[in-house]
One Martini backbone bead per residue (centre of mass of N, CA, C, O) as a GRO file, in nm:
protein
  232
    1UNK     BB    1   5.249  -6.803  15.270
    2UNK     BB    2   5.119  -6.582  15.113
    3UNK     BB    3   4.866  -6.413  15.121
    4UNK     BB    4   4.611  -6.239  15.000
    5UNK     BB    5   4.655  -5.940  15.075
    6UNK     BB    6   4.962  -5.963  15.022
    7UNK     BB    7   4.915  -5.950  14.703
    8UNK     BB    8   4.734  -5.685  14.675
    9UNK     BB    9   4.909  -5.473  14.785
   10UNK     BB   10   5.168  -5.525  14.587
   11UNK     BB   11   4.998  -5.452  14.369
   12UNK     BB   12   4.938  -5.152  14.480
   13UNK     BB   13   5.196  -5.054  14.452
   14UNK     BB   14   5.315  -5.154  14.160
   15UNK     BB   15   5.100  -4.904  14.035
   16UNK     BB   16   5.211  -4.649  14.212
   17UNK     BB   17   5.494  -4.656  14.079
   18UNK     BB   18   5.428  -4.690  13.797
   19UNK     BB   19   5.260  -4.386  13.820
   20UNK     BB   20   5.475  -4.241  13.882
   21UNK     BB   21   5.698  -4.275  13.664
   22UNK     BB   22   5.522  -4.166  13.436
   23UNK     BB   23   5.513  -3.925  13.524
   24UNK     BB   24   5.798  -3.813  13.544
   25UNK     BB   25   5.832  -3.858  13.239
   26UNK     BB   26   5.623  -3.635  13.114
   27UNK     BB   27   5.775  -3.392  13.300
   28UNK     BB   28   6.044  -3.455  13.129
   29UNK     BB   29   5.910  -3.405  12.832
   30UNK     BB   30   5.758  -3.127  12.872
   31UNK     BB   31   6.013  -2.914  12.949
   32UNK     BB   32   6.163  -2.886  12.628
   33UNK     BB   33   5.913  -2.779  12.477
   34UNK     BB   34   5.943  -2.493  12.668
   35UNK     BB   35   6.211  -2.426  12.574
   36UNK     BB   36   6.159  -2.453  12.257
   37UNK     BB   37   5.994  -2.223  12.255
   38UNK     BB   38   5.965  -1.963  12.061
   39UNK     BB   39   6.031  -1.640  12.025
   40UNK     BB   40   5.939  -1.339  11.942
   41UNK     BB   41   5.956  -1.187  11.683
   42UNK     BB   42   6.131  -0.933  11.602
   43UNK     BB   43   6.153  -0.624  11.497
   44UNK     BB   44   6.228  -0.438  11.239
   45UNK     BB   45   6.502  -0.251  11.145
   46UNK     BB   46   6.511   0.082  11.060
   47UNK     BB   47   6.703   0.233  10.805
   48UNK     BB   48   6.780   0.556  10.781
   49UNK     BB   49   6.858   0.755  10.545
   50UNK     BB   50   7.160   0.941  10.476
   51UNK     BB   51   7.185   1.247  10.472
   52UNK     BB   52   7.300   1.481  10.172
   53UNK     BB   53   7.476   1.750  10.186
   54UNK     BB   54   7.502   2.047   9.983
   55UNK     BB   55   7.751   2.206   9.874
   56UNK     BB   56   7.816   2.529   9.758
   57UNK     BB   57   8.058   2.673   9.593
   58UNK     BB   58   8.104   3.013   9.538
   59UNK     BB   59   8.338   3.189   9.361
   60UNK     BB   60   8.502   3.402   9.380
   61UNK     BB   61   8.550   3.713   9.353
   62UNK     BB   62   8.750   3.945   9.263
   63UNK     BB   63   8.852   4.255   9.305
   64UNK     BB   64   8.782   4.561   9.188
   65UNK     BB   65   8.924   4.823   9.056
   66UNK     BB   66   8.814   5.157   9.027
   67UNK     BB   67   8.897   5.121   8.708
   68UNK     BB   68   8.765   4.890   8.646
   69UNK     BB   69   8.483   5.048   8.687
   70UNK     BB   70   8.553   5.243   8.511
   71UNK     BB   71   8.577   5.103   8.253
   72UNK     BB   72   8.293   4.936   8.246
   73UNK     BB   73   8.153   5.211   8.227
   74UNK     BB   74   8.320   5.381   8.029
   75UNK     BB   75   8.446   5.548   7.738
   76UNK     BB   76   8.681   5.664   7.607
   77UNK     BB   77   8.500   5.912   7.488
   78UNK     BB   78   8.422   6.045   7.794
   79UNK     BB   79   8.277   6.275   7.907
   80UNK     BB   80   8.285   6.530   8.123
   81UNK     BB   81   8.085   6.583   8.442
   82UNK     BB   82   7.873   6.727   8.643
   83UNK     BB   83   7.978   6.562   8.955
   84UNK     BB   84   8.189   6.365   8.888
   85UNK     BB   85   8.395   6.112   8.996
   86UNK     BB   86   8.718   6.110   9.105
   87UNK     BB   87   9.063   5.982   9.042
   88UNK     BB   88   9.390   6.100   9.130
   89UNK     BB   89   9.708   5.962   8.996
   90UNK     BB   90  10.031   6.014   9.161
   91UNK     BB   91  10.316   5.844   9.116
   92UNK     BB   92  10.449   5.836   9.451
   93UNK     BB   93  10.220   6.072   9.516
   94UNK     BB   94   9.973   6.087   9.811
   95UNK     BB   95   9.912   6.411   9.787
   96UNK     BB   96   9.810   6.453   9.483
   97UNK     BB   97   9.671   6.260   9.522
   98UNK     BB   98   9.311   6.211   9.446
   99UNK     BB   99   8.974   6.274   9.558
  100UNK     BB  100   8.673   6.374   9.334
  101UNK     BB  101   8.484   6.638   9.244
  102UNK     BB  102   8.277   6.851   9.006
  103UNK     BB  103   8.174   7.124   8.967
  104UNK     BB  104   7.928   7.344   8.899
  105UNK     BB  105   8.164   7.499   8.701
  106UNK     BB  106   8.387   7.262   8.570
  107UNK     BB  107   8.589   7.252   8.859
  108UNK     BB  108   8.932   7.144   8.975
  109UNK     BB  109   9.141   7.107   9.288
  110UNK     BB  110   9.465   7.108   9.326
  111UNK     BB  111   9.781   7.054   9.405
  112UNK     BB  112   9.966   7.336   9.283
  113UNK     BB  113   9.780   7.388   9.015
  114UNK     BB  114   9.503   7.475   9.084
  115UNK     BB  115   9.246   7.504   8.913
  116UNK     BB  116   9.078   7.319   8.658
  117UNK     BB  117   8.915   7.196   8.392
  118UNK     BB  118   8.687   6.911   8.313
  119UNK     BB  119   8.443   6.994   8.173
  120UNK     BB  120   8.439   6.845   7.859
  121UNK     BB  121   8.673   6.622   7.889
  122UNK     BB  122   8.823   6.378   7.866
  123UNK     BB  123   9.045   6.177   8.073
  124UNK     BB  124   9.287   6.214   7.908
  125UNK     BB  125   9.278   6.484   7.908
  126UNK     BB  126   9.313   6.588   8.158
  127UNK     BB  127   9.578   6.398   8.209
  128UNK     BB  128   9.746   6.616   8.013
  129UNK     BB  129   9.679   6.884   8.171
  130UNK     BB  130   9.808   6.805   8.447
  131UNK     BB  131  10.084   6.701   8.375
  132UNK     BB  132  10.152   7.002   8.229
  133UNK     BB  133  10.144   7.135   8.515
  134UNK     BB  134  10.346   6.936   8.690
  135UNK     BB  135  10.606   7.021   8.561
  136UNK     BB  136  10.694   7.280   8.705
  137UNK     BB  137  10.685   7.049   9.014
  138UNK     BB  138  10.857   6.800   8.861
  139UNK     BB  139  10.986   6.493   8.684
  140UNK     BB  140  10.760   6.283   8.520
  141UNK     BB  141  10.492   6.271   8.553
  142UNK     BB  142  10.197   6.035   8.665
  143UNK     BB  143   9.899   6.007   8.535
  144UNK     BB  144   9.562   5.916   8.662
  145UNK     BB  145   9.225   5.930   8.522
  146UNK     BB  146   8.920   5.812   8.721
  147UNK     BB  147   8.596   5.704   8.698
  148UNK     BB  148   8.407   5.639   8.976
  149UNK     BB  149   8.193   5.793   8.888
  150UNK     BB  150   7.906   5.873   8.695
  151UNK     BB  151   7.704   6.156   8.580
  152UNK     BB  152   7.439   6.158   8.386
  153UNK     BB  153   7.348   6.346   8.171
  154UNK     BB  154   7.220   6.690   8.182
  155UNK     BB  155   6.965   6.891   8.092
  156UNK     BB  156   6.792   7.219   8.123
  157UNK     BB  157   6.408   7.312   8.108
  158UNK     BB  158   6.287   7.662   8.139
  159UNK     BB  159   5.951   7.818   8.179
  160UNK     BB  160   5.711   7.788   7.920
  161UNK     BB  161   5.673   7.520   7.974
  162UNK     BB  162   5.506   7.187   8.067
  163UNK     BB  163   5.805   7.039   8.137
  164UNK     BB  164   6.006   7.091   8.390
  165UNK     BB  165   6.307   6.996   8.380
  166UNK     BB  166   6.519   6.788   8.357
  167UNK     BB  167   6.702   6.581   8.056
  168UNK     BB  168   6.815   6.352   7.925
  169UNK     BB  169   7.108   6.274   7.766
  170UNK     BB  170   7.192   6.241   7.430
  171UNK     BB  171   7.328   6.225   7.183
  172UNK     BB  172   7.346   6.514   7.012
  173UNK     BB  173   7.142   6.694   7.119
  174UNK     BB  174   6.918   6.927   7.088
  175UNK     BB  175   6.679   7.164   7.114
  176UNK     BB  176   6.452   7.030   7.024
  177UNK     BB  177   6.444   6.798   7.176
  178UNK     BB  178   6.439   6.905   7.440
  179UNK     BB  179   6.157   7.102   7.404
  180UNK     BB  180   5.986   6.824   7.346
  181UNK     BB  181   6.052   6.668   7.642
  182UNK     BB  182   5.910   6.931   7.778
  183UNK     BB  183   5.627   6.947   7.610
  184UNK     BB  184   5.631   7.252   7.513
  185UNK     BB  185   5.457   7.483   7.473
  186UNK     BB  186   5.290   7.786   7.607
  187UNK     BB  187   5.086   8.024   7.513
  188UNK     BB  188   5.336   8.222   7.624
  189UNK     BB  189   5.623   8.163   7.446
  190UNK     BB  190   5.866   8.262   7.348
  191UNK     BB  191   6.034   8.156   7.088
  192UNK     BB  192   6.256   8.371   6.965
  193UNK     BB  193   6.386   8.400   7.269
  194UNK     BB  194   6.563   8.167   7.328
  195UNK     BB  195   6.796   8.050   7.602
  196UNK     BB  196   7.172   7.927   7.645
  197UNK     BB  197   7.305   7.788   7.891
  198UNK     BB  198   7.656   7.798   7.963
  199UNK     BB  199   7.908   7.629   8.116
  200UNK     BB  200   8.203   7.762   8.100
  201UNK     BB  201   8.158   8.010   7.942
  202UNK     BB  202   8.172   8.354   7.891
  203UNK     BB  203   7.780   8.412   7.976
  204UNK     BB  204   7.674   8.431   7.718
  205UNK     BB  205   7.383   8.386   7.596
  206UNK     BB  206   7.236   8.169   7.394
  207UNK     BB  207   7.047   8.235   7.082
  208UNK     BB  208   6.717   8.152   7.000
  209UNK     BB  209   6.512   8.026   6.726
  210UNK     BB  210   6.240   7.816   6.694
  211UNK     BB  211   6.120   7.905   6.436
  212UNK     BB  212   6.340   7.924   6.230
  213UNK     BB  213   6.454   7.615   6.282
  214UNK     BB  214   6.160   7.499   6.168
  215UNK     BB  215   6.225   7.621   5.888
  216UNK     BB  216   6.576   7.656   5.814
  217UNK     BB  217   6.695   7.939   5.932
  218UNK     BB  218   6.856   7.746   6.181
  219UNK     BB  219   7.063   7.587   6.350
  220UNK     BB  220   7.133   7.357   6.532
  221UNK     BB  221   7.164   7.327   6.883
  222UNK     BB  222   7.431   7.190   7.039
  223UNK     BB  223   7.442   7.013   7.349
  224UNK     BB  224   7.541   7.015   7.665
  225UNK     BB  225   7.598   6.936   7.979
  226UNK     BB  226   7.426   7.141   8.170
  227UNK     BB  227   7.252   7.308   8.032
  228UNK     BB  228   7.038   7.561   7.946
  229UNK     BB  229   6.700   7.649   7.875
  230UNK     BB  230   6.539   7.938   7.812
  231UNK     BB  231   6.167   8.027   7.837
  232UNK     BB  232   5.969   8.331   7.809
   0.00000   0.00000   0.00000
């Protein structure tokens, strides 16, 4: 027969193999637990919008030829004026082709027909004088006259004025407008002797009487381009 004490210590043993066990079950259920626990949620990724990059494509502009630029400063009746540019394109000839400036007596230099009056004819005009002396060393020259800068028309008026110095030129203009434009005369000006040089002219100035024109008893005078106007 088991004594009594050996049936408390069986009770003892089995009371603490019974509490290992539920340990056991404890920390097999709380393992699962932890392992489900969600991790930390991810922070959002944010995607910057793609810059769009325009680009402007400014459409080529073709080359203008100097012809074409003179063709839109000058006008069909445009008179040729001291300092202007000009380009001189003789047809299959490079040699006689020219870039040149009109000199201040109002005259240009080619080979072969040497010195021609430029200045107070149309670019037309020019090209038909041309034309005409180069047939005597050519046959059937071909000639184009290109006006590549025009200088803008200016008379001068100078001595006895209140405002001496150049004048831009409008069309038409007389001695008397050009007189005005330099603000008048001084207190001793002889108006009745005031004298008009051109050039490429005779060489004699043209004389004018001031007082006389703003009576009605002078014609007034049409200025030229290059003009000078000397008031004693």
């Amino acid at each position: 027969m088991l004594t009594h004490s050996c049936i408390r210590r069986c009770t003892q043993v089995t009371f603490s193999v019974t509490a290992f066990v539920m340990a056991l079950a404890v920390v097999a259920s709380a393992q699962p637990a932890r392992d489900a626990v969600p991790a930390p949620p991810s922070r959002p990724t944010t995607t910057a919008p793609a810059q769009t990059t325009t680009t402007t494509t400014t459409p080529a502009v073709p080359g203008r030829s100097a012809r074409a630029v003179s063709e839109a400063a000058v006008t069909s009746d445009y008179v040729l004026s001291v300092g202007d540019k000009l380009r001189i394109e003789v047809y299959k000839d490079t040699q006689l082709s020219q870039s040149l400036q009109i000199r201040p007596d109002g005259r240009i230099t080619l080979p072969l027909v040497g010195d021609l009056a430029a200045a107070g004819l149309t670019p037309l005009a020019l090209d038909e004088t041309i034309t005409t002396a180069l047939k005597e060393y050519m046959t059937n020259p071909v000639v184009t006259v290109i006006v590549v800068e025009a200088t803008p028309p200016t008379v001068y008026v100078m001595g006895e004025v209140n405002a001496p110095g150049p004048v831009p030129m409008r069309p038409g203009m007389t001695a008397l407008e050009a007189l005005a434009l330099a603000g008048g005369f001084k207190d001793f000006a002889k108006t009745s002797d005031i004298r008009i040089i051109r050039r490429g002219g005779s060489g004699e100035p043209m004389r004018f009487n001031y007082k006389d024109a703003i009576n009605g008893g002078e014609r007034a005078v049409a200025l030229k381009p290059g003009d000078t106007i000397v008031v004693p």
